[in-house]
Amino acid sequence: KAGVTQTPRYLIKTRGQQVTLSCSPISGHRSVSWYQQTPGQGLQFLFEYFSETQRNKGNFPGRFSGRQFSNSRSEMNVSTLELGDSALYLCASSLLDRAGGEQFFGPGTRLTVL
Amino acid sequence: AQSVAQPEDQVNVAEGNPLTVKCTYSVSGNPYLFWYVQYPNRGLQFLLKYITGDNLVKGSYGFEAEFNKSQTSFHLKKPSALVSDSALYFCAVRAPQNNAGNMLTFGGGTRLMVKP
């Protein structure tokens, strides 16, 4: 099975712009989660989607949004970019397994805001 | 709210020696606990998990972890370290409630340096 794929891998934007990141989960996985990784704040949960519905949301401003399509692919959008949004954005997919299934992470999209 | 603490920013160990990377957690109810490893410019790779059952969990690449409920700890261990084990290690917890979904709360990470 192919792993989680994320596009693009690298992105450079300027303050005030918006950006859309894409994630394709492992085939058959219906849950997609997004995380932000920065040196200062570490790994922080952004949101999770399951069956095209947002299931959980982390403590991020409304500039961060996402969606999931019927094929489970997901996108996240950040509007009005700020310098502090520079980070590695990781997508993870899993079977919605109430027994505690692990999440499989993609390689990430490294966003640099200038 | 749940939290995870990894008290050591870096652990140094000589190749062939045993290694331990520490993790303590705080969560309501019985936790789901995970260890992930991250190599430079890569995403996170799953190592092992504790859901229920035997307190000693075995995972990938010879790693294991011991769940200790009374000490709320889930330390990662390996009997004999390899230079290739050098990486960033993350402990994570997921709340057991059904409405928690798959949200993971991560510790700050511990950099493991294995020297030849």
PDB file of C-alpha atoms in Angstrom:
ATOM      1  CA  LYS A   1       0.000   0.000   0.000  1.00  0.00           C
ATOM      2  CA  ALA A   2       1.169   3.494  -0.742  1.00  0.00           C
ATOM      3  CA  GLY A   3       1.780   5.660   2.291  1.00  0.00           C
ATOM      4  CA  VAL A   4       0.355   9.049   3.136  1.00  0.00           C
ATOM      5  CA  THR A   5       1.309  11.600   0.522  1.00  0.00           C
ATOM      6  CA  GLN A   6       1.445  15.347   0.953  1.00  0.00           C
ATOM      7  CA  THR A   7       1.835  18.041  -1.656  1.00  0.00           C
ATOM      8  CA  PRO A   8       3.664  20.248  -2.076  1.00  0.00           C
ATOM      9  CA  ARG A   9       6.682  19.239  -0.007  1.00  0.00           C
ATOM     10  CA  TYR A  10       8.034  22.762   0.214  1.00  0.00           C
ATOM     11  CA  LEU A  11       6.334  26.113  -0.058  1.00  0.00           C
ATOM     12  CA  ILE A  12       7.463  29.703   0.285  1.00  0.00           C
ATOM     13  CA  LYS A  13       4.889  32.438   0.762  1.00  0.00           C
ATOM     14  CA  THR A  14       4.844  36.019   1.928  1.00  0.00           C
ATOM     15  CA  ARG A  15       2.894  37.529   4.782  1.00  0.00           C
ATOM     16  CA  GLY A  16      -0.748  38.132   4.010  1.00  0.00           C
ATOM     17  CA  GLN A  17      -1.001  35.459   1.349  1.00  0.00           C
ATOM     18  CA  GLN A  18      -2.999  32.299   1.704  1.00  0.00           C
ATOM     19  CA  VAL A  19      -1.927  28.718   1.142  1.00  0.00           C
ATOM     20  CA  THR A  20      -3.571  25.345   0.543  1.00  0.00           C
ATOM     21  CA  LEU A  21      -1.891  22.081   1.464  1.00  0.00           C
ATOM     22  CA  SER A  22      -3.045  18.681   0.277  1.00  0.00           C
ATOM     23  CA  CYS A  23      -2.998  15.234   1.850  1.00  0.00           C
ATOM     24  CA  SER A  24      -3.885  11.852   0.382  1.00  0.00           C
ATOM     25  CA  PRO A  25      -4.393   9.191   3.059  1.00  0.00           C
ATOM     26  CA  ILE A  26      -3.572   5.534   2.868  1.00  0.00           C
ATOM     27  CA  SER A  27      -6.176   3.709   0.824  1.00  0.00           C
ATOM     28  CA  GLY A  28      -9.071   2.675   3.050  1.00  0.00           C
ATOM     29  CA  HIS A  29      -8.254   5.136   5.814  1.00  0.00           C
ATOM     30  CA  ARG A  30     -11.154   7.446   6.496  1.00  0.00           C
ATOM     31  CA  SER A  31      -9.686   9.629   9.234  1.00  0.00           C
ATOM     32  CA  VAL A  32      -7.251  12.406   8.399  1.00  0.00           C
ATOM     33  CA  SER A  33      -5.579  14.576  11.005  1.00  0.00           C
ATOM     34  CA  TRP A  34      -3.348  17.596  10.623  1.00  0.00           C
ATOM     35  CA  TYR A  35      -0.535  18.697  12.920  1.00  0.00           C
ATOM     36  CA  GLN A  36       1.757  21.687  13.003  1.00  0.00           C
ATOM     37  CA  GLN A  37       5.377  21.170  14.041  1.00  0.00           C
ATOM     38  CA  THR A  38       7.577  24.098  15.066  1.00  0.00           C
ATOM     39  CA  PRO A  39      10.797  24.247  17.092  1.00  0.00           C
ATOM     40  CA  GLY A  40       9.150  26.384  19.736  1.00  0.00           C
ATOM     41  CA  GLN A  41       5.738  24.777  20.151  1.00  0.00           C
ATOM     42  CA  GLY A  42       6.522  21.226  19.085  1.00  0.00           C
ATOM     43  CA  LEU A  43       3.786  19.089  17.577  1.00  0.00           C
ATOM     44  CA  GLN A  44       0.312  20.564  17.900  1.00  0.00           C
ATOM     45  CA  PHE A  45      -2.973  19.129  16.721  1.00  0.00           C
ATOM     46  CA  LEU A  46      -4.843  21.247  14.195  1.00  0.00           C
ATOM     47  CA  PHE A  47      -7.937  19.240  13.276  1.00  0.00           C
ATOM     48  CA  GLU A  48      -9.264  15.845  12.323  1.00  0.00           C
ATOM     49  CA  TYR A  49     -11.699  14.907   9.597  1.00  0.00           C
ATOM     50  CA  PHE A  50     -13.711  11.768   9.207  1.00  0.00           C
ATOM     51  CA  SER A  51     -16.268  11.132   6.477  1.00  0.00           C
ATOM     52  CA  GLU A  52     -15.999  14.737   5.305  1.00  0.00           C
ATOM     53  CA  THR A  53     -16.851  16.077   8.776  1.00  0.00           C
ATOM     54  CA  GLN A  54     -14.559  17.840  11.186  1.00  0.00           C
ATOM     55  CA  ARG A  55     -14.384  15.632  14.232  1.00  0.00           C
ATOM     56  CA  ASN A  56     -11.997  17.549  16.450  1.00  0.00           C
ATOM     57  CA  LYS A  57     -10.285  20.919  16.325  1.00  0.00           C
ATOM     58  CA  GLY A  58      -7.193  22.146  18.106  1.00  0.00           C
ATOM     59  CA  ASN A  59      -6.557  25.554  19.560  1.00  0.00           C
ATOM     60  CA  PHE A  60      -5.715  27.484  16.410  1.00  0.00           C
ATOM     61  CA  PRO A  61      -7.228  30.697  15.039  1.00  0.00           C
ATOM     62  CA  GLY A  62      -9.931  30.656  12.410  1.00  0.00           C
ATOM     63  CA  ARG A  63      -7.347  31.429   9.728  1.00  0.00           C
ATOM     64  CA  PHE A  64      -6.637  27.708   9.771  1.00  0.00           C
ATOM     65  CA  SER A  65      -9.303  25.640   8.105  1.00  0.00           C
ATOM     66  CA  GLY A  66      -9.628  22.326   6.396  1.00  0.00           C
ATOM     67  CA  ARG A  67     -11.903  20.009   4.551  1.00  0.00           C
ATOM     68  CA  GLN A  68     -12.153  16.408   3.481  1.00  0.00           C
ATOM     69  CA  PHE A  69     -13.472  15.090   0.214  1.00  0.00           C
ATOM     70  CA  SER A  70     -15.550  11.992  -0.456  1.00  0.00           C
ATOM     71  CA  ASN A  71     -12.417  10.041  -1.424  1.00  0.00           C
ATOM     72  CA  SER A  72     -10.928  10.909   2.022  1.00  0.00           C
ATOM     73  CA  ARG A  73      -8.338  13.262   0.563  1.00  0.00           C
ATOM     74  CA  SER A  74      -7.967  16.362   2.690  1.00  0.00           C
ATOM     75  CA  GLU A  75      -6.837  19.924   2.287  1.00  0.00           C
ATOM     76  CA  MET A  76      -5.939  22.524   4.816  1.00  0.00           C
ATOM     77  CA  ASN A  77      -5.934  26.223   4.158  1.00  0.00           C
ATOM     78  CA  VAL A  78      -4.224  29.036   5.981  1.00  0.00           C
ATOM     79  CA  SER A  79      -5.347  32.538   5.153  1.00  0.00           C
ATOM     80  CA  THR A  80      -3.601  35.820   5.851  1.00  0.00           C
ATOM     81  CA  LEU A  81      -0.290  34.152   6.542  1.00  0.00           C
ATOM     82  CA  GLU A  82       1.870  35.345   9.416  1.00  0.00           C
ATOM     83  CA  LEU A  83       5.575  34.807   9.998  1.00  0.00           C
ATOM     84  CA  GLY A  84       4.707  32.482  12.887  1.00  0.00           C
ATOM     85  CA  ASP A  85       2.903  30.123  10.531  1.00  0.00           C
ATOM     86  CA  SER A  86       6.253  28.923   9.232  1.00  0.00           C
ATOM     87  CA  ALA A  87       6.286  25.265  10.186  1.00  0.00           C
ATOM     88  CA  LEU A  88       6.249  21.683   9.062  1.00  0.00           C
ATOM     89  CA  TYR A  89       2.637  20.641   8.512  1.00  0.00           C
ATOM     90  CA  LEU A  90       2.064  16.947   8.954  1.00  0.00           C
ATOM     91  CA  CYS A  91      -0.895  14.944   7.824  1.00  0.00           C
ATOM     92  CA  ALA A  92      -1.764  11.576   9.351  1.00  0.00           C
ATOM     93  CA  SER A  93      -4.329   8.979   8.436  1.00  0.00           C
ATOM     94  CA  SER A  94      -5.834   6.107  10.350  1.00  0.00           C
ATOM     95  CA  LEU A  95      -8.708   3.708  10.408  1.00  0.00           C
ATOM     96  CA  LEU A  96     -11.239   5.025  12.885  1.00  0.00           C
ATOM     97  CA  ASP A  97     -10.416   2.316  15.355  1.00  0.00           C
ATOM     98  CA  ARG A  98     -11.865   2.775  18.802  1.00  0.00           C
ATOM     99  CA  ALA A  99      -9.366   0.222  20.122  1.00  0.00           C
ATOM    100  CA  GLY A 100      -6.553   2.655  19.494  1.00  0.00           C
ATOM    101  CA  GLY A 101      -5.262   2.334  15.968  1.00  0.00           C
ATOM    102  CA  GLU A 102      -2.035   4.110  15.203  1.00  0.00           C
ATOM    103  CA  GLN A 103      -1.774   7.038  12.852  1.00  0.00           C
ATOM    104  CA  PHE A 104       0.444   6.971   9.791  1.00  0.00           C
ATOM    105  CA  PHE A 105       2.151  10.212   8.966  1.00  0.00           C
ATOM    106  CA  GLY A 106       3.114  11.725   5.658  1.00  0.00           C
ATOM    107  CA  PRO A 107       6.478  13.403   5.037  1.00  0.00           C
ATOM    108  CA  GLY A 108       5.021  16.847   5.668  1.00  0.00           C
ATOM    109  CA  THR A 109       4.868  20.156   3.875  1.00  0.00           C
ATOM    110  CA  ARG A 110       7.446  22.674   4.982  1.00  0.00           C
ATOM    111  CA  LEU A 111       5.923  26.143   4.791  1.00  0.00           C
ATOM    112  CA  THR A 112       8.137  29.203   4.984  1.00  0.00           C
ATOM    113  CA  VAL A 113       6.489  32.589   5.365  1.00  0.00           C
ATOM    114  CA  LEU A 114       8.657  35.589   4.477  1.00  0.00           C
TER     115      LEU A 114
ATOM    116  CA  ALA B   1      -7.046  17.871  29.186  1.00  0.00           C
ATOM    117  CA  GLN B   2      -4.249  15.416  28.565  1.00  0.00           C
ATOM    118  CA  SER B   3      -0.549  16.176  28.565  1.00  0.00           C
ATOM    119  CA  VAL B   4       2.743  14.411  27.939  1.00  0.00           C
ATOM    120  CA  ALA B   5       6.146  15.217  29.368  1.00  0.00           C
ATOM    121  CA  GLN B   6       9.483  14.098  28.034  1.00  0.00           C
ATOM    122  CA  PRO B   7      11.885  15.391  30.679  1.00  0.00           C
ATOM    123  CA  GLU B   8      15.067  15.010  28.645  1.00  0.00           C
ATOM    124  CA  ASP B   9      15.709  17.126  25.578  1.00  0.00           C
ATOM    125  CA  GLN B  10      18.596  14.873  24.623  1.00  0.00           C
ATOM    126  CA  VAL B  11      19.833  11.434  25.564  1.00  0.00           C
ATOM    127  CA  ASN B  12      23.381  10.349  24.743  1.00  0.00           C
ATOM    128  CA  VAL B  13      24.344   6.698  24.695  1.00  0.00           C
ATOM    129  CA  ALA B  14      27.205   4.647  23.325  1.00  0.00           C
ATOM    130  CA  GLU B  15      26.512   2.103  20.617  1.00  0.00           C
ATOM    131  CA  GLY B  16      25.795  -1.304  22.100  1.00  0.00           C
ATOM    132  CA  ASN B  17      24.613   0.090  25.429  1.00  0.00           C
ATOM    133  CA  PRO B  18      20.983  -0.002  26.543  1.00  0.00           C
ATOM    134  CA  LEU B  19      18.918   3.126  26.075  1.00  0.00           C
ATOM    135  CA  THR B  20      15.916   4.611  27.827  1.00  0.00           C
ATOM    136  CA  VAL B  21      13.845   7.581  26.683  1.00  0.00           C
ATOM    137  CA  LYS B  22      11.470   8.768  29.375  1.00  0.00           C
ATOM    138  CA  CYS B  23       7.826   9.749  29.070  1.00  0.00           C
ATOM    139  CA  THR B  24       5.160  10.583  31.628  1.00  0.00           C
ATOM    140  CA  TYR B  25       1.566  11.419  30.867  1.00  0.00           C
ATOM    141  CA  SER B  26      -1.602  12.854  32.331  1.00  0.00           C
ATOM    142  CA  VAL B  27      -5.020  11.841  31.065  1.00  0.00           C
ATOM    143  CA  SER B  28      -8.453  11.008  32.429  1.00  0.00           C
ATOM    144  CA  GLY B  29      -9.157   7.324  32.284  1.00  0.00           C
ATOM    145  CA  ASN B  30      -7.038   4.592  30.802  1.00  0.00           C
ATOM    146  CA  PRO B  31      -4.769   6.050  28.136  1.00  0.00           C
ATOM    147  CA  TYR B  32      -3.744   4.987  24.693  1.00  0.00           C
ATOM    148  CA  LEU B  33       0.010   5.602  24.472  1.00  0.00           C
ATOM    149  CA  PHE B  34       2.261   5.769  21.447  1.00  0.00           C
ATOM    150  CA  TRP B  35       5.890   6.238  20.512  1.00  0.00           C
ATOM    151  CA  TYR B  36       6.945   7.749  17.213  1.00  0.00           C
ATOM    152  CA  VAL B  37      10.374   8.440  15.719  1.00  0.00           C
ATOM    153  CA  GLN B  38      11.310  11.221  13.333  1.00  0.00           C
ATOM    154  CA  TYR B  39      14.378  11.258  11.125  1.00  0.00           C
ATOM    155  CA  PRO B  40      15.614  14.524   9.559  1.00  0.00           C
ATOM    156  CA  ASN B  41      13.282  15.950   6.930  1.00  0.00           C
ATOM    157  CA  ARG B  42      10.851  13.095   7.404  1.00  0.00           C
ATOM    158  CA  GLY B  43       7.450  12.584   8.912  1.00  0.00           C
ATOM    159  CA  LEU B  44       6.834  10.538  12.022  1.00  0.00           C
ATOM    160  CA  GLN B  45       7.170   6.779  11.971  1.00  0.00           C
ATOM    161  CA  PHE B  46       5.146   4.622  14.352  1.00  0.00           C
ATOM    162  CA  LEU B  47       7.207   2.498  16.763  1.00  0.00           C
ATOM    163  CA  LEU B  48       4.756   0.966  19.207  1.00  0.00           C
ATOM    164  CA  LYS B  49       1.597   1.484  21.195  1.00  0.00           C
ATOM    165  CA  TYR B  50      -0.028   0.508  24.451  1.00  0.00           C
ATOM    166  CA  ILE B  51      -3.777   0.068  24.502  1.00  0.00           C
ATOM    167  CA  THR B  52      -4.420  -2.584  27.113  1.00  0.00           C
ATOM    168  CA  GLY B  53      -2.990  -5.851  28.364  1.00  0.00           C
ATOM    169  CA  ASP B  54       0.665  -6.662  29.002  1.00  0.00           C
ATOM    170  CA  ASN B  55       2.538  -3.684  30.416  1.00  0.00           C
ATOM    171  CA  LEU B  56       5.606  -4.468  28.299  1.00  0.00           C
ATOM    172  CA  VAL B  57       4.991  -3.626  24.670  1.00  0.00           C
ATOM    173  CA  LYS B  58       7.334  -4.662  21.867  1.00  0.00           C
ATOM    174  CA  GLY B  59       7.600  -2.632  18.713  1.00  0.00           C
ATOM    175  CA  SER B  60       9.604  -2.005  15.582  1.00  0.00           C
ATOM    176  CA  TYR B  61      13.411  -2.058  15.272  1.00  0.00           C
ATOM    177  CA  GLY B  62      13.910  -3.818  18.620  1.00  0.00           C
ATOM    178  CA  PHE B  63      12.275  -1.097  20.711  1.00  0.00           C
ATOM    179  CA  GLU B  64      10.002  -1.805  23.625  1.00  0.00           C
ATOM    180  CA  ALA B  65       8.171   0.285  26.177  1.00  0.00           C
ATOM    181  CA  GLU B  66       6.900  -0.340  29.668  1.00  0.00           C
ATOM    182  CA  PHE B  67       3.570   1.033  30.807  1.00  0.00           C
ATOM    183  CA  ASN B  68       3.466   1.896  34.497  1.00  0.00           C
ATOM    184  CA  LYS B  69       0.054   3.050  35.604  1.00  0.00           C
ATOM    185  CA  SER B  70       1.007   4.027  39.153  1.00  0.00           C
ATOM    186  CA  GLN B  71       3.840   6.229  37.910  1.00  0.00           C
ATOM    187  CA  THR B  72       1.910   7.345  34.800  1.00  0.00           C
ATOM    188  CA  SER B  73       4.964   6.556  32.714  1.00  0.00           C
ATOM    189  CA  PHE B  74       5.624   4.918  29.379  1.00  0.00           C
ATOM    190  CA  HIS B  75       9.391   4.793  28.940  1.00  0.00           C
ATOM    191  CA  LEU B  76      10.907   3.653  25.651  1.00  0.00           C
ATOM    192  CA  LYS B  77      13.761   1.167  25.860  1.00  0.00           C
ATOM    193  CA  LYS B  78      16.148  -0.794  23.703  1.00  0.00           C
ATOM    194  CA  PRO B  79      18.666  -3.355  24.991  1.00  0.00           C
ATOM    195  CA  SER B  80      21.448  -2.426  22.568  1.00  0.00           C
ATOM    196  CA  ALA B  81      21.559   0.936  20.793  1.00  0.00           C
ATOM    197  CA  LEU B  82      22.638   1.392  17.193  1.00  0.00           C
ATOM    198  CA  VAL B  83      24.101   4.521  15.614  1.00  0.00           C
ATOM    199  CA  SER B  84      21.176   4.398  13.188  1.00  0.00           C
ATOM    200  CA  ASP B  85      18.784   4.843  16.148  1.00  0.00           C
ATOM    201  CA  SER B  86      19.896   8.472  16.392  1.00  0.00           C
ATOM    202  CA  ALA B  87      16.750  10.506  15.770  1.00  0.00           C
ATOM    203  CA  LEU B  88      14.005  12.507  17.454  1.00  0.00           C
ATOM    204  CA  TYR B  89      11.568  10.483  19.547  1.00  0.00           C
ATOM    205  CA  PHE B  90       8.056  11.528  20.484  1.00  0.00           C
ATOM    206  CA  CYS B  91       5.724  10.088  23.070  1.00  0.00           C
ATOM    207  CA  ALA B  92       2.005  10.702  22.532  1.00  0.00           C
ATOM    208  CA  VAL B  93      -1.233  10.049  24.343  1.00  0.00           C
ATOM    209  CA  ARG B  94      -4.770   9.712  23.096  1.00  0.00           C
ATOM    210  CA  ALA B  95      -7.724   9.988  25.398  1.00  0.00           C
ATOM    211  CA  PRO B  96      -9.865   6.836  25.537  1.00  0.00           C
ATOM    212  CA  GLN B  97     -13.192   8.638  25.236  1.00  0.00           C
ATOM    213  CA  ASN B  98     -15.075   7.970  22.010  1.00  0.00           C
ATOM    214  CA  ASN B  99     -15.352  11.656  21.186  1.00  0.00           C
ATOM    215  CA  ALA B 100     -11.575  12.044  21.378  1.00  0.00           C
ATOM    216  CA  GLY B 101     -11.270  10.722  17.857  1.00  0.00           C
ATOM    217  CA  ASN B 102      -7.704  10.234  16.783  1.00  0.00           C
ATOM    218  CA  MET B 103      -6.340  13.425  18.322  1.00  0.00           C
ATOM    219  CA  LEU B 104      -2.861  12.865  19.716  1.00  0.00           C
ATOM    220  CA  THR B 105      -1.166  15.015  22.311  1.00  0.00           C
ATOM    221  CA  PHE B 106       2.597  14.856  21.916  1.00  0.00           C
ATOM    222  CA  GLY B 107       5.477  15.388  24.269  1.00  0.00           C
ATOM    223  CA  GLY B 108       8.176  17.865  23.351  1.00  0.00           C
ATOM    224  CA  GLY B 109      10.436  15.213  21.893  1.00  0.00           C
ATOM    225  CA  THR B 110      13.770  13.731  22.946  1.00  0.00           C
ATOM    226  CA  ARG B 111      16.771  13.711  20.670  1.00  0.00           C
ATOM    227  CA  LEU B 112      18.638  10.437  20.914  1.00  0.00           C
ATOM    228  CA  MET B 113      22.321  10.531  20.005  1.00  0.00           C
ATOM    229  CA  VAL B 114      24.068   7.169  19.731  1.00  0.00           C
ATOM    230  CA  LYS B 115      27.833   7.456  19.427  1.00  0.00           C
ATOM    231  CA  PRO B 116      30.071   4.760  17.920  1.00  0.00           C
TER     232      PRO B 116
END
